[in-house]
């Protein structure tokens, strides 16, 4: 019953936020009563709230701060900390406001002597077995227990018996435990079960012997496990990589976005001096709510290792440090006289829109349209934007009643997006999968693993009937389709299937593409794709290759005898192949535009200075253009973004989505010829076999390396 109440309360909360009803008591008093609202009185002030809301939510809407430990608006109601006690008229004793539904005309008191005494008593019980660890606890300075003990607790303790102690658990390389500090709020248990979908944690024992743990000794196996650190109101669960490194008041905070996948989750980068000390989640209801993946949270230590901090040119003894002038002169000499397909550029997974546009403009000035994006789908059509974005939006997938996943494993490609799909499943959504059978943390119907399964589905069956009958059907196409040689034929078949099955119809577009890297949508938006001449079978091999942070290119993409320039921030595969290395800035060191999988333009912000002699990527490309005699017409970021706005106006409107246009029956022109053939045989395989190491930053991260080792050697 409590879980049902929690779902209805969360739905009511979203409705109120959408309608702008989350206001002060005075504004609520002036609002006219609605049929689906009730009137309650909080400290004698009337307020209108939706039916089904709890007393605690009513107090929040009235602007009254109610202390709580176990309650969280995105989790089911537990009601076990009792810190949120309030007085309700005609009730013989205080009630737990988080678990009490508000009724019409209910009179709630939050500041009476009875309430204050009750909260003081609850706090005294919570502190009975809590250790005096505050000076050495990593939660110090942002601890809910500290804050609420100061406001609601007593100035003395009456407990003289021995405090209990609890053995710490080994939960892996990410989450550090000091279980004696645990107050049994069960937030971590409910998050693991309800949001992450991996029932790693639970409660054993009862009373004084209650413990939070993993039942049997094992490590946390969820890609979202680090979120329990943010949820824990005390110092029981903290970040193991950041243990004993800093205090919150020492850190400078910068709001930014994550670039470890295509979701573009909102993050906060906390830095001290030139060093990133930690990364935590930031609230963004439209994208990630308040969750981020473990890779987004913990890979930051890779920013300090294997960094490129000085220009280098290859000599007889390998790469040698040089000045910027010498490196640019070497590039000018190597590219002199080359034109057309003799020049080639490849953009990497972490490239921002500004640097890709600058590089594209430079190559166009040199007479070359031979610009590619590394990995799968370098020739994705850019003339129909609805064919390469998530048209339903990230938040919109929660409202789906039928979801068909094709060639994707969202659990590793975009873990927070997968949590949204799981939420839809819990609300009654039917999920089907065509592709490699994997554990998605929720049940699904496996409809097959190859293109033949798609053809069979199109001919008919129970799942097709469900799609056609659905009000909000969703089709998610993943990298398992996009990275195949026959992707054009598969995409055309999926476009036709979407229209015939009613996934795309008037007033609804359920066609979604789930990319596996942060830069691809922006590349397509600005036309960073090879020209027809560059893709022609007779195009000659490139003699000069410019790698813009590209480390995962196919072997054939870089000819053996080519002169290679690598511009990036880590000494990864690209730098090892390079003749000239130009050190660039990581995403925490620059202001760059990225477009997430739903087409939402967002911007990173510089939290720390660049390393050594490194420079922002677009400025490096601008300097290269001067050296090769084709200077670009913009000298500052504003001029470059003006050029970006000319090419794709939605890229300069950060945080918003421009609804893409879907033309019925029209397939993107750029792949029409390639789509004429039938899809080939073979399974639709997932492209990420190692979630913890997918780019140069995560591969340089010791913490991610420990996660990989733990997966291989320890029990999950």
XYZ file of C-alpha atoms in Angstrom, residues 28-547:
520
model
C -2.170 28.934 -2.692
C -4.818 30.687 -0.625
C -5.622 32.985 -3.536
C -5.877 30.112 -6.014
C -9.368 28.913 -6.812
C -10.168 25.361 -5.647
C -9.866 22.718 -8.381
C -11.961 19.522 -8.634
C -8.873 17.376 -8.066
C -7.597 19.380 -5.108
C -8.465 19.589 -1.431
C -8.016 22.297 1.172
C -5.937 21.719 4.278
C -4.732 24.083 6.982
C -1.042 24.225 7.856
C -0.452 26.291 10.982
C -3.895 27.843 10.417
C -3.013 28.853 6.831
C -5.316 27.332 4.158
C -3.667 25.738 1.138
C -4.928 23.848 -1.890
C -3.131 20.564 -2.652
C -3.858 17.631 -5.000
C -5.781 14.675 -3.659
C -3.511 11.874 -2.535
C -0.748 14.078 -1.232
C 0.796 13.330 2.136
C 0.849 15.681 5.100
C 4.580 16.210 4.572
C 4.041 17.290 0.954
C 1.319 19.666 2.083
C 3.731 21.245 4.558
C 6.425 21.523 1.871
C 3.953 23.222 -0.460
C 3.118 25.656 2.336
C 6.797 26.529 2.709
C 7.187 24.760 6.063
C 10.422 22.781 6.420
C 9.744 19.383 7.956
C 12.813 17.408 9.095
C 13.165 13.963 7.560
C 15.710 11.186 7.130
C 13.953 8.236 5.528
C 11.590 10.137 3.216
C 12.685 10.866 -0.356
C 10.292 12.070 -3.011
C 11.610 9.600 -5.644
C 11.433 6.537 -3.401
C 8.606 4.632 -1.773
C 7.503 5.683 1.699
C 9.174 3.840 4.565
C 8.036 5.887 7.573
C 10.684 4.415 9.844
C 12.787 7.360 11.048
C 9.822 9.206 12.697
C 11.645 12.520 12.439
C 8.820 14.100 10.424
C 6.290 13.981 13.269
C 3.610 16.676 13.236
C 0.429 17.274 15.166
C -2.922 16.723 13.459
C -6.125 17.946 15.057
C -8.131 15.162 16.756
C -5.167 12.790 16.627
C -4.230 11.515 20.120
C -0.486 11.592 19.377
C 1.910 12.963 16.743
C 1.746 11.368 13.294
C 4.465 10.599 10.762
C 3.708 13.195 8.118
C 5.401 11.284 5.273
C 3.071 8.290 5.642
C -0.166 10.121 6.504
C -2.392 11.060 3.542
C -3.823 14.555 3.829
C -7.598 14.781 4.057
C -10.069 17.598 3.291
C -10.117 20.214 6.015
C -7.234 18.610 7.909
C -5.586 20.966 10.407
C -1.849 20.430 10.728
C 0.422 21.935 13.380
C 4.189 21.831 12.892
C 5.537 24.075 15.645
C 3.741 23.138 18.854
C 5.460 22.098 22.109
C 4.239 18.527 21.534
C 5.897 18.388 18.090
C 9.146 19.890 19.358
C 9.336 17.427 22.249
C 8.548 14.494 19.952
C 11.281 15.449 17.494
C 13.756 15.932 20.309
C 12.962 12.447 21.573
C 13.356 10.887 18.136
C 16.701 12.621 17.675
C 17.860 11.342 21.069
C 17.077 7.769 20.045
C 18.869 8.210 16.714
C 21.993 9.440 18.487
C 22.037 6.684 21.134
C 24.343 4.411 19.125
C 25.793 6.992 16.760
C 29.592 7.303 17.124
C 31.367 10.579 17.810
C 33.039 10.535 14.407
C 32.145 14.006 13.168
C 35.738 15.356 13.105
C 36.902 12.468 10.911
C 33.683 11.746 8.978
C 33.628 12.569 5.250
C 29.992 13.626 5.582
C 30.958 16.456 7.914
C 29.688 19.809 6.726
C 26.871 18.329 4.632
C 25.408 15.842 7.082
C 21.649 15.879 7.636
C 22.067 14.329 11.062
C 24.447 17.105 12.133
C 22.157 19.829 10.851
C 18.973 18.439 12.344
C 20.618 17.588 15.675
C 21.608 21.232 15.972
C 18.068 22.452 15.285
C 15.838 19.786 16.812
C 18.075 17.866 19.224
C 18.839 18.272 22.903
C 21.989 19.756 24.402
C 22.762 16.630 26.425
C 22.485 12.860 26.344
C 20.879 10.621 28.962
C 22.286 7.386 27.510
C 24.969 5.847 29.742
C 25.041 2.248 28.450
C 27.506 0.832 25.940
C 27.034 1.919 22.345
C 26.676 -0.850 19.810
C 29.106 -1.270 16.899
C 28.511 -2.790 13.465
C 31.048 -4.419 11.170
C 31.743 -2.478 7.973
C 30.794 -4.073 4.663
C 32.943 -4.319 1.542
C 30.699 -2.977 -1.217
C 33.435 -2.584 -3.812
C 35.831 0.128 -4.969
C 33.253 2.932 -5.102
C 31.248 3.063 -1.860
C 32.965 3.263 1.524
C 31.011 2.010 4.522
C 31.094 2.851 8.227
C 27.963 0.999 9.245
C 28.095 2.000 12.914
C 26.926 5.435 11.716
C 23.876 3.978 9.935
C 20.468 5.144 11.222
C 18.490 2.564 9.182
C 16.613 5.033 7.013
C 16.703 2.358 4.221
C 17.120 4.936 1.439
C 19.943 2.861 -0.039
C 17.845 -0.300 0.110
C 14.886 1.320 -1.610
C 17.051 2.978 -4.266
C 18.788 -0.283 -5.132
C 15.498 -2.147 -5.389
C 13.227 0.449 -6.948
C 15.394 2.721 -9.101
C 18.526 0.737 -9.924
C 16.587 -2.501 -10.133
C 19.387 -4.538 -8.568
C 18.445 -5.910 -5.148
C 21.929 -5.757 -3.697
C 21.075 -4.325 -0.284
C 18.593 -5.124 2.438
C 17.934 -5.188 6.182
C 18.771 -8.128 8.401
C 17.952 -8.576 12.067
C 15.549 -6.534 14.120
C 15.664 -3.963 16.884
C 19.137 -3.347 18.246
C 20.528 -6.045 15.909
C 19.223 -4.488 12.676
C 21.879 -4.047 9.996
C 21.974 -2.796 6.416
C 24.021 -5.051 4.172
C 24.165 -7.359 1.189
C 22.950 -10.514 2.992
C 25.921 -12.484 1.637
C 29.305 -10.875 0.991
C 29.187 -9.347 -2.489
C 29.864 -6.083 -4.280
C 27.353 -3.605 -5.636
C 26.615 -4.562 -9.235
C 24.547 -1.605 -10.391
C 25.873 1.057 -12.770
C 24.037 3.595 -10.573
C 25.368 2.432 -7.203
C 27.162 5.696 -6.414
C 23.858 7.490 -5.981
C 23.448 5.870 -2.562
C 26.241 8.206 -1.423
C 24.082 11.239 -2.174
C 21.020 9.594 -0.664
C 22.634 8.581 2.613
C 21.751 11.279 5.188
C 24.689 10.365 7.439
C 28.275 9.196 6.967
C 27.495 5.492 6.672
C 27.932 5.436 2.868
C 30.532 7.794 1.418
C 32.737 7.977 -1.644
C 35.705 5.624 -1.337
C 37.867 7.384 -3.986
C 37.297 10.757 -2.271
C 37.778 9.524 1.293
C 39.728 11.918 3.542
C 40.676 14.238 0.672
C 38.688 17.437 1.255
C 35.943 19.232 3.164
C 32.893 20.752 1.444
C 33.741 24.301 2.480
C 37.131 24.048 0.771
C 35.649 23.343 -2.650
C 34.632 25.619 -5.488
C 31.518 24.287 -7.214
C 30.797 24.560 -10.938
C 27.614 23.458 -12.663
C 28.320 21.412 -15.768
C 27.188 18.336 -17.702
C 28.510 14.801 -18.028
C 30.024 13.649 -21.319
C 30.632 9.967 -20.523
C 27.502 8.994 -22.475
C 24.935 10.595 -24.769
C 22.459 11.495 -22.010
C 24.171 14.717 -20.921
C 23.337 14.372 -17.227
C 23.551 17.477 -15.046
C 26.546 17.361 -12.712
C 28.364 19.574 -10.241
C 32.138 19.636 -10.410
C 33.783 20.368 -7.047
C 37.390 21.538 -7.338
C 40.139 22.756 -5.065
C 42.724 24.829 -6.871
C 43.664 23.131 -10.147
C 42.316 19.713 -9.151
C 38.855 18.159 -9.498
C 38.095 16.623 -6.102
C 34.713 15.059 -6.810
C 31.717 15.061 -9.130
C 28.154 14.809 -7.833
C 24.707 14.824 -9.398
C 22.786 18.014 -10.064
C 19.007 18.219 -10.346
C 17.570 18.302 -13.875
C 14.059 16.897 -14.052
C 14.041 16.792 -17.859
C 17.215 14.716 -18.209
C 18.611 12.815 -15.231
C 16.350 13.838 -12.331
C 19.050 13.640 -9.633
C 20.854 10.434 -10.606
C 24.120 9.966 -12.504
C 26.030 6.856 -13.542
C 29.038 5.532 -11.664
C 31.269 6.378 -14.619
C 30.102 9.999 -14.596
C 30.660 10.230 -10.831
C 33.976 8.443 -10.370
C 36.047 8.716 -13.552
C 37.340 12.176 -12.606
C 40.622 10.778 -11.291
C 41.428 9.941 -14.905
C 41.678 13.696 -15.523
C 44.954 13.732 -13.554
C 46.693 10.852 -15.311
C 48.212 10.322 -18.750
C 47.535 13.954 -19.614
C 49.022 15.673 -22.641
C 50.395 18.989 -21.405
C 52.861 20.090 -24.072
C 52.969 19.968 -27.919
C 55.051 17.108 -29.325
C 56.516 16.160 -32.694
C 57.730 12.700 -33.621
C 61.460 12.422 -34.150
C 63.977 9.586 -34.454
C 63.491 8.772 -30.763
C 59.705 9.072 -30.734
C 57.575 12.012 -29.668
C 59.586 14.936 -28.332
C 58.297 18.104 -26.589
C 58.402 21.235 -28.776
C 56.983 24.742 -28.766
C 53.587 25.558 -30.208
C 55.252 27.328 -33.121
C 57.330 24.276 -34.017
C 54.305 21.967 -33.837
C 52.223 24.250 -36.079
C 55.086 24.550 -38.566
C 55.304 20.758 -38.796
C 51.581 20.576 -39.538
C 51.839 23.282 -42.206
C 54.706 21.465 -43.908
C 52.941 18.087 -43.874
C 49.637 19.425 -45.277
C 51.146 21.716 -47.928
C 49.699 21.090 -51.377
C 47.170 18.479 -50.239
C 43.516 18.853 -51.193
C 40.252 16.900 -51.343
C 40.295 13.353 -50.014
C 44.036 13.572 -49.354
C 43.029 15.425 -46.193
C 40.904 13.667 -43.574
C 39.499 14.653 -40.171
C 38.028 12.340 -37.545
C 36.211 13.713 -34.494
C 36.165 11.737 -31.262
C 33.526 10.870 -28.687
C 34.288 13.825 -26.403
C 34.595 16.597 -29.012
C 32.446 19.687 -28.424
C 30.367 21.376 -31.108
C 32.593 24.470 -31.320
C 35.786 22.540 -32.069
C 34.057 20.271 -34.604
C 32.614 23.295 -36.413
C 36.006 25.008 -36.481
C 37.648 21.870 -37.874
C 34.910 21.414 -40.476
C 35.248 25.049 -41.606
C 39.035 24.658 -41.822
C 38.799 21.566 -44.012
C 36.210 23.239 -46.227
C 38.621 26.157 -46.717
C 41.272 23.627 -47.709
C 38.919 22.144 -50.296
C 38.074 18.947 -48.416
C 34.763 17.544 -47.234
C 36.442 14.421 -45.870
C 35.317 14.840 -42.240
C 34.163 11.829 -40.222
C 33.000 10.915 -36.758
C 34.751 7.955 -35.170
C 33.009 4.703 -34.425
C 29.668 3.625 -35.836
C 27.470 5.585 -38.165
C 29.973 8.088 -39.619
C 27.599 8.663 -42.522
C 24.382 9.134 -40.544
C 21.991 11.348 -42.557
C 21.694 14.907 -41.304
C 18.881 16.070 -43.582
C 16.135 14.645 -41.335
C 16.858 15.382 -37.671
C 14.044 13.196 -36.397
C 15.933 10.187 -37.767
C 18.832 10.507 -35.312
C 17.452 11.912 -32.017
C 15.201 10.618 -29.251
C 11.957 12.227 -30.343
C 9.992 11.071 -27.287
C 12.529 12.908 -25.055
C 14.294 11.350 -22.100
C 11.541 12.155 -19.604
C 8.826 11.256 -22.112
C 9.788 7.586 -22.189
C 8.397 7.251 -18.651
C 4.901 7.710 -20.055
C 5.216 4.937 -22.643
C 2.842 1.993 -22.473
C 4.841 -0.202 -24.909
C 8.609 0.022 -25.535
C 10.512 -1.863 -28.226
C 14.318 -1.865 -27.875
C 16.264 -2.706 -31.035
C 20.009 -3.310 -30.963
C 20.599 -1.611 -27.642
C 21.585 -2.307 -24.059
C 20.593 0.934 -22.299
C 21.856 -0.391 -18.973
C 25.465 0.237 -20.087
C 24.933 2.715 -22.937
C 22.887 5.154 -20.815
C 22.181 3.812 -17.297
C 20.000 6.752 -16.219
C 17.891 6.397 -19.385
C 17.525 2.711 -18.546
C 16.221 3.704 -15.096
C 13.542 5.775 -16.874
C 12.513 2.743 -18.938
C 12.425 0.686 -15.754
C 10.126 3.280 -14.187
C 7.799 2.937 -17.171
C 7.852 -0.846 -16.721
C 6.903 -0.505 -13.052
C 3.948 1.627 -14.131
C 2.687 -1.158 -16.411
C 4.668 -0.634 -19.616
C 5.316 -3.680 -21.807
C 8.937 -4.000 -22.970
C 10.295 -6.001 -25.909
C 13.868 -6.481 -27.127
C 15.296 -7.348 -30.526
C 19.010 -7.902 -30.140
C 21.461 -9.490 -27.759
C 19.780 -10.885 -24.638
C 21.086 -8.970 -21.619
C 20.071 -8.146 -18.050
C 18.254 -4.802 -18.178
C 17.157 -4.893 -14.489
C 13.536 -5.442 -15.557
C 11.702 -8.252 -17.388
C 11.177 -7.995 -21.144
C 10.039 -10.118 -24.063
C 13.005 -11.276 -26.146
C 11.676 -11.209 -29.700
C 14.861 -12.305 -31.461
C 18.429 -11.223 -32.020
C 18.767 -10.309 -35.711
C 17.159 -8.513 -38.632
C 15.023 -11.551 -39.383
C 13.292 -11.048 -36.034
C 12.368 -7.523 -37.125
C 10.873 -8.871 -40.349
C 8.905 -11.481 -38.401
C 7.662 -8.820 -35.999
C 6.504 -6.668 -38.881
C 4.444 -9.543 -40.267
C 2.422 -9.741 -37.084
C 2.178 -11.155 -33.609
C 1.055 -10.254 -30.079
C 3.750 -7.618 -29.580
C 2.928 -5.871 -32.856
C -0.734 -5.845 -31.833
C 0.271 -4.257 -28.526
C 2.277 -1.581 -30.341
C -0.613 -0.722 -32.633
C -3.043 -0.569 -29.731
C -0.757 1.519 -27.524
C -1.452 5.196 -26.922
C 2.233 6.033 -26.438
C 4.365 3.395 -28.202
C 8.134 3.911 -28.173
C 10.802 2.430 -30.447
C 14.437 2.788 -29.289
C 17.150 2.090 -31.868
C 20.624 1.597 -30.434
C 24.253 1.279 -31.503
C 23.734 -2.393 -32.328
C 21.919 -1.128 -35.420
C 23.906 2.050 -36.041
C 27.312 0.354 -36.091
C 26.490 -2.340 -38.643
C 27.599 -2.080 -42.293
C 23.954 -2.539 -43.368
C 22.710 0.204 -41.041
C 21.083 2.143 -43.864
C 18.873 -0.781 -44.850
C 18.052 -1.537 -41.220
C 17.174 2.079 -40.484
C 14.926 2.327 -43.500
C 13.147 -0.857 -42.424
C 12.750 0.574 -38.916
C 11.385 3.862 -40.293
C 8.790 1.968 -42.289
C 7.993 -0.251 -39.307
C 7.545 2.797 -37.056
C 4.996 4.279 -39.427
C 3.108 1.035 -40.103
C 2.949 0.101 -36.400
C 1.722 3.536 -35.323
C 4.886 4.406 -33.433
C 4.916 7.613 -35.476
C 1.568 9.208 -36.096
C -0.155 12.551 -35.867
C 0.516 14.080 -32.462
C 3.018 11.431 -31.399
C 6.563 10.515 -32.421
C 7.864 7.452 -30.632
C 10.955 6.911 -32.831
C 14.125 7.262 -30.747
C 17.818 6.787 -31.436
C 20.069 5.996 -28.470
C 23.649 7.010 -29.230
C 26.646 5.794 -27.265
C 28.750 8.977 -27.089
C 28.332 12.655 -26.260
C 29.461 14.298 -29.513
C 27.561 12.492 -32.261
C 24.275 14.431 -32.276
C 26.112 17.763 -32.412
C 28.275 16.422 -35.252
C 25.172 15.564 -37.237
C 23.511 18.876 -36.432
C 26.419 20.861 -37.890
C 26.941 18.509 -40.823
C 30.210 17.016 -39.608
C 29.889 14.127 -42.042
C 31.792 13.102 -45.174
C 30.762 14.454 -48.541
C 29.555 12.124 -51.295
C 32.980 12.287 -52.957
C 34.665 11.287 -49.713
C 32.389 8.272 -49.279
C 32.694 7.136 -52.892
C 34.380 3.730 -53.371
C 37.037 5.288 -55.620
C 38.131 7.943 -53.147
C 41.868 7.859 -52.642
C 43.571 7.134 -49.342
C 44.220 10.092 -47.077
C 47.803 11.323 -46.704
C 47.065 13.726 -43.826
C 44.739 12.713 -40.968
C 43.627 15.094 -38.215
C 42.307 13.309 -35.117
